[in-house]
Amino acid sequence: MKIPGILLKLFLLSQLLAPALSHGHGIIIIDHPIVIPRPPPHHPHWPPRPPRPIRQFLPLETRSLQVETSIVEQVATTNIRQVFFNPSGQRLEGTFIFPVPKGASIDKFQMEVNGKMTKAELVDSKKARKIYEDIVRKARDPALFEYAGQSLFKVRIFPIEPRKEKEIKIKFTEILPKDGRMVRYLHQLNTKKYSSRPVGELSLKVEIRSNDAEIKSVYSPSHEIELKRHGKQRVVIGLEKKNMTMDTDFLLYYSLKEKDGSDVDLSVLTHASSDPDDGGHFMLLLSPGAWKKEEAPIPKDIVFVFDSSGSMRGQKIEQAKEAMKFCVESLNAEDRFEIIRFSTEAEPVFGKLVKASPKARKKAVKFVDSVRAIGGTAIEEALLDASSTVSEKASEGRPTQIIFMTDGQPTIGAIDEDVIINSLSKKLKNVKSRVRVFCFGIGTNVNTHLLDKITENTNAISQYVLPEEDIEYKVSRFYSKISEPVLANLKIGIEGPERVHKIYPKALPDLFKGDQMVVMGRYKPGKKMATVTLTGTIRGKKQNFSYKAAFHRENKGNSFIPRLWATRRVGYLLDEIRLHGEKKELKEEVANLARKYGIVTPYTSYLILEDEEAREVPLARRSIGGVAPGAPAPLVAKDRAELTARAKESYDSFKSEKSGDLAVRGAAAGSVLKNASGLSAYGAARKITDSKQAEAKKQLTTENRIVSGKTFHRVGNVWIDDDARDDSKQKIEELKFGTKEYFDFLEKHPEMIQWLSLGTDVDVFHQGKILRCRR
């Protein structure tokens, strides 16, 4: 388990009545509060009086945070450089505390303060608990108490000069844990519950080296990472952000090729509660790993179809042309390709698939440069021409793709979406090779139902380029991912668990070089050891792979898996509602999953509100309704009615409109959820929809935290466990924060610390009753 990555907290330990803010890779405890004069009142009839001193919270700021970790054969060496800034006008002094997680195997710990090596004292877990408890008592903030039971390193920090920076460097090595074949690396970056301020500049780099085995799957469920492979035995992972809100720990998994293992890696991670009726969640990671330099890429057939109608005039057509040229220039020597531009009619470059020779590519680029935006939008003709092109020379040994790009709705030929889809399906039915049609919708005037149904029928995906996004960047980035297929026509079988169900994606896409596939699903435990079979075609030949994996009856680790599965499930259900119609059971399942796992978007919000209204959940305990985090009370009835109406309007637009800003943003957000490979997908989907929803003066807002399998909703200043929302028929046990009884209870029930450390006011369901903690 990884040493906590960033937990810098400024605690003012004298006469504090509220929590201070936090940043960093340790905890700085300031010994004295900052006292400043109270300004005199500004009233002409009040006599002047001496200013009274008041105490003010002036937390240290984290100017920059750099983390570099080198992992060799499961041993990680981490270097941390952190720069603090004291914004106050006073010199401060304090103690730097660095909690050590349970189970961490620390081989070496070094610390530098402003360039000087400093000896840090190791305090055992028993003495450390008293330090944590004292901080909680004096600061009236339970956040730090989650580290009770853990050892710590501590060192004196003096002086912390006014308006000056303080640099701290830490170096340590540890042995990383293993889950099956996956090695797990954790660096704690989650300080949101301590602080509302982002870290100025974050830079995180992880280099993985293997002396003998090939590095296969490399996966982060927590963050969108940059990954570069340098051969088969070295991988570099990067993450850089400015003004980053630290609300998620950095989590990384990687696997090594076993002796006599196949070139395609398959690794399994599971999460299962102790309740056998609840079942478990699993995640499969498929990766081809690195590609041998001497091996030629598998040749493919591809047709690029792009819109050159009058609505593309201006920046859109120029960006689309640059994207097309990038794709052409990135073709492999043995690929065959064609380009079709369409407006009032479709026009191909060659009239057939041609080999991607330098001469052909040069001709294609010249054609693209000559295109001008003018005329109508003949979508049906363009798609049928592309289908005819691939069907003439289709071969089972060559993956076949059509990349279709448009910014509008059909105006020439067939304009009904069902007619176009049926015509395309008939054309592709007799093609020897399975054809994937990838669609790009540009802007907000596209028919999302048409594009999404095309990709649904051809087992591909739709991408939407929003007005604020760059066409060239988005298309080029996507093509780079799918340009070199490795394994096509994939199918997975799992034998061992009693039942395996609700697997996403439902139809597996192709596996591409340098990429990896994440498959999520549910299972009912059976035999612990299962056999996973993978079948697919490589260069037209069917290949079979077999793997052994553990599907545990109980495994409380990998707690991110249920939420990631639920994110995909919600994405699929929303697509069903949007494309094929609303059904009661679909709405209810979306509401339950969205509330339980905190997947709140403008489209799920209304379903949650509607569901809680129907079940008569008390207003004060509903999961959505605070005007803002920390508000003293839930929404009043008038505001609630107004915002509920707005949420219903967004939901109704989402399920009925096919074109326009809300429709396109809804389709784009749904695609992100449905294809989520990490927890960052939820934030990405919210970002897509919130840019439009932010126009409203008031919004339905909610703040959720998922802690060790429990989802908490913030209502006013109270954190309510989702299992404790309905307290009308539950037994309730009262507990007063900060009392002797409070600390005795946590010593007796250490598993409760992780939940009660959310705040001073928490309701949590525990052992058949609701524990109600209040300040």
XYZ file of N, CA and C in Angstrom, residues 483-684:
606
model
N -5.913 2.969 -35.594
C -5.215 2.840 -36.879
C -4.553 1.481 -37.071
N -4.255 0.756 -35.971
C -3.559 -0.515 -36.106
C -4.255 -1.614 -35.312
N -5.252 -2.279 -35.904
C -5.953 -3.362 -35.216
C -5.053 -4.571 -35.000
N -5.251 -5.243 -33.866
C -4.448 -6.416 -33.527
C -5.318 -7.669 -33.513
N -6.479 -7.575 -32.880
C -7.371 -8.723 -32.716
C -8.796 -8.263 -33.007
N -9.482 -8.952 -33.922
C -10.827 -8.538 -34.337
C -11.857 -9.593 -33.968
N -13.140 -9.201 -34.015
C -14.265 -10.119 -33.780
C -14.135 -10.858 -32.453
N -13.956 -10.105 -31.402
C -13.684 -10.682 -30.083
C -14.935 -11.239 -29.416
N -14.735 -12.335 -28.677
C -15.769 -12.902 -27.812
C -15.102 -13.432 -26.552
N -15.811 -13.285 -25.420
C -15.266 -13.729 -24.130
C -16.229 -14.725 -23.500
N -15.687 -15.794 -22.928
C -16.472 -16.763 -22.168
C -15.866 -16.942 -20.790
N -16.708 -17.066 -19.763
C -16.223 -17.223 -18.385
C -16.907 -18.428 -17.764
N -16.130 -19.412 -17.321
C -16.649 -20.602 -16.655
C -16.078 -20.678 -15.250
N -16.940 -20.867 -14.273
C -16.518 -20.938 -12.868
C -17.530 -20.301 -11.958
N -17.802 -18.970 -12.118
C -18.862 -18.356 -11.310
C -20.214 -18.987 -11.638
N -21.119 -18.976 -10.652
C -22.452 -19.544 -10.865
C -23.205 -18.802 -11.964
N -22.979 -17.487 -12.032
C -23.650 -16.679 -13.052
C -22.780 -15.472 -13.390
N -22.724 -15.139 -14.668
C -22.047 -13.928 -15.138
C -23.050 -13.162 -15.989
N -23.245 -11.859 -15.700
C -24.271 -11.114 -16.410
C -23.952 -9.616 -16.429
N -24.763 -8.881 -17.207
C -24.646 -7.428 -17.343
C -23.207 -7.014 -17.636
N -22.686 -7.564 -18.740
C -21.312 -7.282 -19.172
C -21.317 -6.109 -20.138
N -20.379 -5.184 -19.923
C -20.247 -4.010 -20.792
C -18.787 -3.813 -21.175
N -18.538 -3.537 -22.483
C -19.514 -3.365 -23.551
C -20.192 -4.681 -23.914
N -21.453 -4.588 -24.385
C -22.204 -5.796 -24.711
C -21.560 -6.530 -25.882
N -21.223 -5.816 -26.925
C -20.505 -6.386 -28.066
C -19.091 -5.824 -28.041
N -18.112 -6.690 -27.980
C -16.735 -6.226 -27.821
C -16.212 -5.600 -29.101
N -15.548 -4.457 -29.000
C -14.911 -3.847 -30.182
C -13.611 -4.582 -30.505
N -12.933 -4.146 -31.548
C -11.630 -4.723 -31.877
C -10.589 -4.220 -30.882
N -9.501 -4.955 -30.796
C -8.382 -4.579 -29.926
C -7.280 -4.008 -30.801
N -6.767 -2.837 -30.411
C -5.793 -2.125 -31.241
C -4.428 -2.063 -30.572
N -3.425 -1.898 -31.397
C -2.045 -1.791 -30.920
C -1.899 -0.628 -29.947
N -1.217 -0.875 -28.829
C -0.946 0.182 -27.862
C -2.142 0.558 -27.022
N -3.301 -0.038 -27.319
C -4.518 0.295 -26.575
C -4.827 -0.863 -25.631
N -5.827 -0.697 -24.817
C -6.315 -1.803 -24.019
C -7.811 -1.672 -23.841
N -8.444 -2.799 -23.604
C -9.887 -2.847 -23.479
C -10.251 -3.144 -22.028
N -11.252 -2.427 -21.530
C -11.740 -2.641 -20.175
C -13.153 -3.197 -20.271
N -13.361 -4.393 -19.725
C -14.669 -5.055 -19.747
C -15.169 -5.158 -18.313
N -16.395 -4.695 -18.075
C -16.979 -4.710 -16.728
C -18.175 -5.650 -16.698
N -18.446 -6.253 -15.527
C -19.606 -7.124 -15.413
C -19.918 -7.489 -13.972
N -21.016 -8.226 -13.802
C -21.452 -8.738 -12.499
C -21.278 -10.253 -12.492
N -21.127 -10.824 -11.288
C -21.064 -12.280 -11.186
C -21.629 -12.748 -9.848
N -22.159 -13.958 -9.856
C -22.580 -14.617 -8.631
C -21.546 -15.686 -8.339
N -20.902 -15.636 -7.159
C -19.769 -16.531 -6.893
C -20.129 -18.000 -7.051
N -19.200 -18.745 -7.576
C -19.304 -20.197 -7.686
C -17.962 -20.761 -7.298
N -17.293 -21.391 -8.259
C -15.921 -21.825 -8.023
C -15.025 -20.596 -7.972
N -14.069 -20.613 -7.032
C -13.201 -19.445 -6.914
C -12.356 -19.262 -8.169
N -11.733 -20.349 -8.641
C -10.894 -20.257 -9.833
C -11.760 -20.475 -11.071
N -11.675 -19.532 -11.970
C -12.471 -19.576 -13.185
C -11.557 -19.671 -14.401
N -12.137 -20.121 -15.499
C -11.429 -20.147 -16.774
C -12.054 -19.098 -17.690
N -11.232 -18.185 -18.161
C -11.694 -17.133 -19.075
C -11.136 -17.448 -20.453
N -12.023 -17.562 -21.435
C -11.581 -17.829 -22.801
C -11.828 -16.609 -23.672
N -10.869 -16.342 -24.535
C -10.951 -15.210 -25.462
C -10.734 -15.744 -26.867
N -11.672 -15.411 -27.758
C -11.516 -15.797 -29.153
C -11.552 -14.554 -30.028
N -10.834 -14.601 -31.134
C -10.793 -13.491 -32.064
C -10.037 -13.895 -33.311
N -9.934 -12.980 -34.258
C -9.225 -13.284 -35.500
C -8.016 -12.364 -35.657
N -6.910 -12.965 -36.056
C -5.684 -12.233 -36.372
C -5.313 -12.556 -37.810
N -5.308 -11.532 -38.656
C -5.045 -11.722 -40.083
C -5.973 -12.769 -40.702
N -7.240 -12.750 -40.271
C -8.246 -13.643 -40.834
C -8.285 -15.024 -40.219
N -7.333 -15.366 -39.357
C -7.292 -16.688 -38.732
C -7.835 -16.605 -37.304
N -8.708 -17.550 -36.967
C -9.302 -17.572 -35.636
C -8.271 -18.000 -34.597
N -8.228 -17.271 -33.502
C -7.292 -17.553 -32.415
C -8.059 -17.749 -31.118
N -7.581 -18.676 -30.280
C -8.206 -18.936 -28.976
C -7.168 -18.763 -27.881
N -7.570 -18.077 -26.807
C -6.686 -17.867 -25.652
C -7.435 -18.299 -24.392
N -6.720 -18.860 -23.451
C -7.344 -19.321 -22.207
C -6.544 -18.811 -21.012
N -7.271 -18.370 -19.980
C -6.632 -17.779 -18.799
C -7.314 -18.309 -17.531
N -6.552 -18.421 -16.463
C -7.099 -18.745 -15.149
C -7.196 -17.470 -14.325
N -8.303 -17.313 -13.608
C -8.498 -16.097 -12.808
C -9.364 -16.416 -11.604
N -9.165 -15.647 -10.521
C -9.935 -15.830 -9.288
C -11.140 -14.889 -9.279
N -12.328 -15.445 -9.064
C -13.547 -14.669 -8.867
C -13.969 -14.878 -7.412
N -13.549 -13.979 -6.525
C -13.649 -14.172 -5.080
C -15.084 -14.112 -4.576
N -15.351 -14.878 -3.518
C -16.641 -14.766 -2.838
C -16.709 -13.488 -2.022
N -15.563 -13.079 -1.497
C -15.503 -11.823 -0.743
C -14.162 -11.160 -1.015
N -14.209 -9.910 -1.464
C -12.994 -9.140 -1.711
C -13.355 -7.666 -1.609
N -12.991 -7.038 -0.507
C -13.362 -5.648 -0.271
C -12.402 -4.667 -0.943
N -11.351 -5.181 -1.557
C -10.442 -4.318 -2.290
C -11.040 -3.905 -3.629
N -10.322 -3.056 -4.352
C -10.757 -2.599 -5.680
C -12.163 -1.998 -5.642
N -12.406 -1.136 -4.652
C -13.755 -0.594 -4.444
C -14.212 0.323 -5.569
N -13.310 0.689 -6.484
C -13.704 1.533 -7.618
C -14.520 0.743 -8.645
N -14.419 -0.579 -8.645
C -15.037 -1.382 -9.702
C -16.558 -1.248 -9.733
N -17.291 -1.354 -8.596
C -18.754 -1.211 -8.676
C -19.196 0.121 -9.259
N -18.531 1.225 -8.896
C -18.950 2.522 -9.419
C -18.654 2.636 -10.920
N -17.530 2.087 -11.348
C -17.197 2.140 -12.769
C -18.188 1.299 -13.573
N -18.535 0.117 -13.032
C -19.554 -0.703 -13.700
C -20.880 0.053 -13.770
N -21.279 0.681 -12.653
C -22.548 1.411 -12.613
C -22.538 2.583 -13.592
N -21.395 3.242 -13.758
C -21.292 4.343 -14.719
C -21.609 3.856 -16.123
N -21.028 2.710 -16.495
C -21.312 2.146 -17.819
C -22.776 1.718 -17.933
N -23.270 1.088 -16.897
C -24.661 0.615 -16.928
C -25.622 1.795 -17.104
N -25.397 2.880 -16.370
C -26.241 4.067 -16.499
C -26.154 4.628 -17.917
N -24.934 4.647 -18.485
C -24.768 5.128 -19.851
C -25.573 4.309 -20.845
N -25.565 2.980 -20.693
C -26.335 2.115 -21.593
C -27.831 2.307 -21.399
N -28.276 2.427 -20.150
C -29.707 2.606 -19.894
C -30.206 3.938 -20.444
N -29.408 4.995 -20.276
C -29.803 6.296 -20.819
C -29.886 6.246 -22.343
N -28.973 5.500 -22.975
C -29.033 5.337 -24.426
C -30.298 4.594 -24.844
N -30.684 3.583 -24.067
C -31.916 2.847 -24.368
C -33.116 3.777 -24.303
N -33.168 4.622 -23.272
C -34.275 5.575 -23.120
C -34.274 6.576 -24.271
N -33.103 7.076 -24.617
C -32.997 8.127 -25.638
C -33.293 7.595 -27.034
N -32.780 6.406 -27.364
C -32.895 5.901 -28.731
C -34.106 5.012 -28.966
N -34.582 4.334 -27.903
C -35.629 3.326 -28.110
C -36.864 3.519 -27.234
N -36.892 4.575 -26.453
C -38.103 4.867 -25.697
C -37.981 4.592 -24.211
N -38.781 5.341 -23.447
C -38.744 5.286 -21.987
C -39.595 4.136 -21.454
N -39.060 3.416 -20.467
C -39.802 2.367 -19.774
C -39.608 2.540 -18.272
N -40.629 2.177 -17.528
C -40.615 2.404 -16.086
C -39.417 1.731 -15.420
N -39.163 0.466 -15.800
C -38.079 -0.267 -15.148
C -36.709 0.339 -15.461
N -36.561 0.921 -16.660
C -35.299 1.575 -16.999
C -35.095 2.822 -16.151
N -36.149 3.638 -16.010
C -36.062 4.852 -15.201
C -35.720 4.522 -13.755
N -36.368 3.502 -13.206
C -36.131 3.143 -11.806
C -34.701 2.668 -11.588
N -34.192 1.877 -12.525
C -32.824 1.384 -12.361
C -31.804 2.513 -12.478
N -32.028 3.446 -13.426
C -31.127 4.593 -13.544
C -31.127 5.391 -12.247
N -32.320 5.661 -11.696
C -32.417 6.437 -10.454
C -31.681 5.744 -9.315
N -31.870 4.437 -9.167
C -31.234 3.695 -8.067
C -29.717 3.679 -8.209
N -29.230 3.389 -9.415
C -27.777 3.332 -9.624
C -27.139 4.710 -9.501
N -27.792 5.719 -10.080
C -27.228 7.071 -10.045
C -27.119 7.589 -8.621
N -28.139 7.319 -7.810
C -28.100 7.774 -6.416
C -27.087 6.970 -5.607
N -27.103 5.657 -5.770
C -26.224 4.800 -4.974
C -24.754 5.066 -5.241
N -24.420 5.359 -6.515
C -23.013 5.526 -6.874
C -22.647 6.971 -7.194
N -23.544 7.910 -6.914
C -23.219 9.323 -7.089
C -23.013 9.730 -8.527
N -23.771 9.128 -9.459
C -23.636 9.461 -10.884
C -24.739 10.470 -11.218
N -24.528 11.716 -10.841
C -25.573 12.731 -10.962
C -25.252 13.652 -12.126
N -26.071 13.592 -13.168
C -25.980 14.482 -14.321
C -27.326 15.182 -14.454
N -27.445 16.195 -15.314
C -28.753 16.831 -15.488
C -29.840 15.855 -15.913
N -29.453 14.713 -16.508
C -30.444 13.762 -16.995
C -30.803 12.724 -15.938
N -29.877 12.379 -15.059
C -30.217 11.453 -13.975
C -30.837 12.181 -12.797
N -30.581 13.488 -12.661
C -31.101 14.246 -11.514
C -32.610 14.155 -11.415
N -33.291 14.367 -12.538
C -34.748 14.353 -12.488
C -35.283 12.973 -12.118
N -34.654 11.912 -12.608
C -35.112 10.565 -12.287
C -34.941 10.275 -10.797
N -33.865 10.795 -10.198
C -33.668 10.630 -8.754
C -34.740 11.406 -7.989
N -34.965 12.663 -8.410
C -35.991 13.489 -7.755
C -37.370 12.837 -7.840
N -37.702 12.360 -9.023
C -39.000 11.730 -9.240
C -39.152 10.480 -8.388
N -38.093 9.681 -8.318
C -38.129 8.442 -7.541
C -38.276 8.717 -6.051
N -37.525 9.695 -5.529
C -37.600 9.996 -4.093
C -38.931 10.652 -3.729
N -39.497 11.408 -4.668
C -40.821 11.990 -4.446
C -41.869 10.892 -4.348
N -41.791 9.906 -5.253
C -42.767 8.814 -5.262
C -42.673 7.973 -3.998
N -41.474 7.828 -3.456
C -41.294 7.013 -2.241
C -41.406 7.839 -0.966
N -41.737 9.117 -1.124
C -41.982 10.028 0.003
C -40.795 10.081 0.964
N -39.595 10.153 0.396
C -38.396 10.344 1.223
C -38.472 11.743 1.834
N -38.273 11.898 3.145
C -38.342 13.231 3.766
C -37.422 14.227 3.069
N -37.895 15.473 2.913
C -37.133 16.496 2.198
C -35.727 16.662 2.755
N -35.627 16.629 4.080
C -34.332 16.889 4.717
C -33.321 15.772 4.487
N -33.769 14.646 3.899
C -32.862 13.522 3.737
C -32.763 13.063 2.276
N -33.233 13.907 1.355
C -33.125 13.544 -0.057
C -31.708 13.773 -0.559
N -31.308 12.959 -1.521
C -29.913 12.977 -1.967
C -29.589 14.172 -2.849
N -30.606 14.841 -3.409
C -30.388 16.036 -4.220
C -31.263 17.152 -3.680
N -30.707 18.360 -3.568
C -31.558 19.449 -3.127
C -30.863 20.588 -2.448
N -29.594 20.437 -2.044
C -28.898 21.563 -1.442
C -28.587 22.616 -2.494
N -28.777 23.891 -2.145
C -28.449 24.953 -3.091
C -26.950 24.957 -3.371
N -26.162 24.666 -2.357
C -24.709 24.595 -2.522
C -24.163 23.766 -1.381
N -22.992 23.119 -1.561
C -22.386 22.374 -0.465
C -22.189 23.253 0.757
N -22.568 22.716 1.914
C -22.400 23.466 3.144
C -23.569 24.362 3.480
N -24.625 24.380 2.664
C -25.782 25.215 2.961
C -26.419 24.763 4.260
N -26.965 25.697 5.064
C -27.477 25.337 6.377
C -28.759 24.526 6.338
N -29.497 24.560 5.215
C -30.756 23.831 5.160
C -31.044 23.425 3.728
N -31.870 22.386 3.534
C -32.243 22.009 2.174
C -33.080 23.103 1.520
N -33.351 22.914 0.252
C -34.120 23.894 -0.502
C -35.523 24.076 0.068
N -36.011 25.292 0.021
C -37.401 25.537 0.383
C -38.273 25.017 -0.752
N -39.556 24.835 -0.461
C -40.458 24.187 -1.406
C -40.524 24.914 -2.747
N -40.564 26.260 -2.728
C -40.686 27.028 -3.963
C -39.465 26.800 -4.853
N -38.270 26.906 -4.252
C -37.052 26.691 -5.027
C -36.991 25.260 -5.550
N -37.401 24.315 -4.702
C -37.365 22.916 -5.119
C -38.278 22.687 -6.325
N -39.465 23.266 -6.289
C -40.407 23.096 -7.399
C -39.844 23.702 -8.684
N -39.213 24.878 -8.547
C -38.647 25.547 -9.715
C -37.517 24.734 -10.332
N -36.629 24.229 -9.474
C -35.480 23.498 -9.982
C -35.860 22.097 -10.457
N -36.878 21.512 -9.830
C -37.371 20.223 -10.304
C -37.946 20.367 -11.708
N -38.674 21.460 -11.932
C -39.239 21.721 -13.254
C -38.132 21.885 -14.285
N -37.043 22.549 -13.904
C -35.917 22.734 -14.817
C -35.244 21.392 -15.113
N -35.114 20.557 -14.076
C -34.514 19.234 -14.286
C -35.380 18.389 -15.204
N -36.700 18.484 -15.041
C -37.617 17.738 -15.909
C -37.499 18.215 -17.351
N -37.353 19.509 -17.522
C -37.202 20.063 -18.871
C -35.941 19.511 -19.546
N -34.838 19.449 -18.803
C -33.594 18.904 -19.350
C -33.761 17.433 -19.702
N -34.407 16.680 -18.820
C -34.595 15.254 -19.058
C -35.507 15.019 -20.262
N -36.603 15.786 -20.351
C -37.529 15.633 -21.477
C -36.839 15.949 -22.805
N -35.987 16.990 -22.804
C -35.239 17.320 -24.017
C -34.276 16.199 -24.378
N -33.645 15.654 -23.354
C -32.675 14.576 -23.564
C -33.325 13.362 -24.221
N -34.516 12.975 -23.753
C -35.119 11.733 -24.248
C -35.884 11.915 -25.555
N -36.205 13.160 -25.940
C -37.053 13.356 -27.119
C -36.370 14.070 -28.278
N -35.472 14.989 -27.998
C -34.858 15.771 -29.077
C -33.711 15.004 -29.726
N -33.636 15.101 -31.040
C -32.602 14.410 -31.791
C -31.460 15.334 -32.205
N -31.759 16.626 -32.252
C -30.764 17.588 -32.697
C -30.811 18.809 -31.794
N -29.779 19.643 -31.874
C -29.706 20.828 -31.028
C -28.688 20.652 -29.925
N -28.421 21.735 -29.230
C -27.355 21.736 -28.228
C -27.574 20.697 -27.134
N -28.772 20.667 -26.529
C -29.026 19.715 -25.449
C -28.953 18.283 -25.946
N -29.468 18.027 -27.146
C -29.448 16.673 -27.685
C -28.025 16.189 -27.926
N -27.195 17.044 -28.513
C -25.817 16.656 -28.818
C -25.005 16.477 -27.539
N -25.179 17.404 -26.598
C -24.443 17.270 -25.334
C -24.905 16.024 -24.569
N -26.195 15.735 -24.639
C -26.701 14.527 -23.987
C -26.126 13.270 -24.607
N -26.069 13.229 -25.947
C -25.501 12.071 -26.638
C -24.007 11.934 -26.337
N -23.294 13.057 -26.327
C -21.851 13.031 -26.035
C -21.585 12.565 -24.616
N -22.368 13.067 -23.668
C -22.198 12.662 -22.263
C -22.530 11.183 -22.093
N -23.598 10.726 -22.765
C -23.965 9.318 -22.676
C -22.885 8.404 -23.229
N -22.262 8.825 -24.321
C -21.181 8.037 -24.907
C -19.994 7.935 -23.952
N -19.691 9.031 -23.270
C -18.592 9.028 -22.299
C -18.887 8.052 -21.157
N -20.126 8.089 -20.649
C -20.504 7.181 -19.555
C -20.477 5.728 -20.027
N -21.044 5.485 -21.188
C -21.173 4.119 -21.704
C -19.821 3.477 -21.984
N -18.848 4.295 -22.352
C -17.520 3.770 -22.685
C -16.486 4.087 -21.610
N -16.947 4.376 -20.404
C -16.043 4.771 -19.321
C -15.011 3.682 -19.044
N -13.748 4.080 -19.003
C -12.689 3.149 -18.612
C -12.037 3.573 -17.298
N -12.485 4.695 -16.751
C -11.961 5.179 -15.471
C -12.963 6.102 -14.811
N -12.730 6.402 -13.540
C -13.662 7.227 -12.779
C -13.696 8.670 -13.265
N -12.678 9.082 -14.011
C -12.664 10.447 -14.529
C -13.751 10.658 -15.579
N -14.340 9.572 -16.099
C -15.390 9.694 -17.120
C -16.603 10.432 -16.574
N -16.923 10.211 -15.300
C -18.078 10.880 -14.710
C -17.884 12.393 -14.739
N -16.694 12.853 -14.356
C -16.409 14.286 -14.391
C -16.434 14.833 -15.806
N -15.947 14.026 -16.769
C -15.953 14.458 -18.167
C -17.384 14.615 -18.675
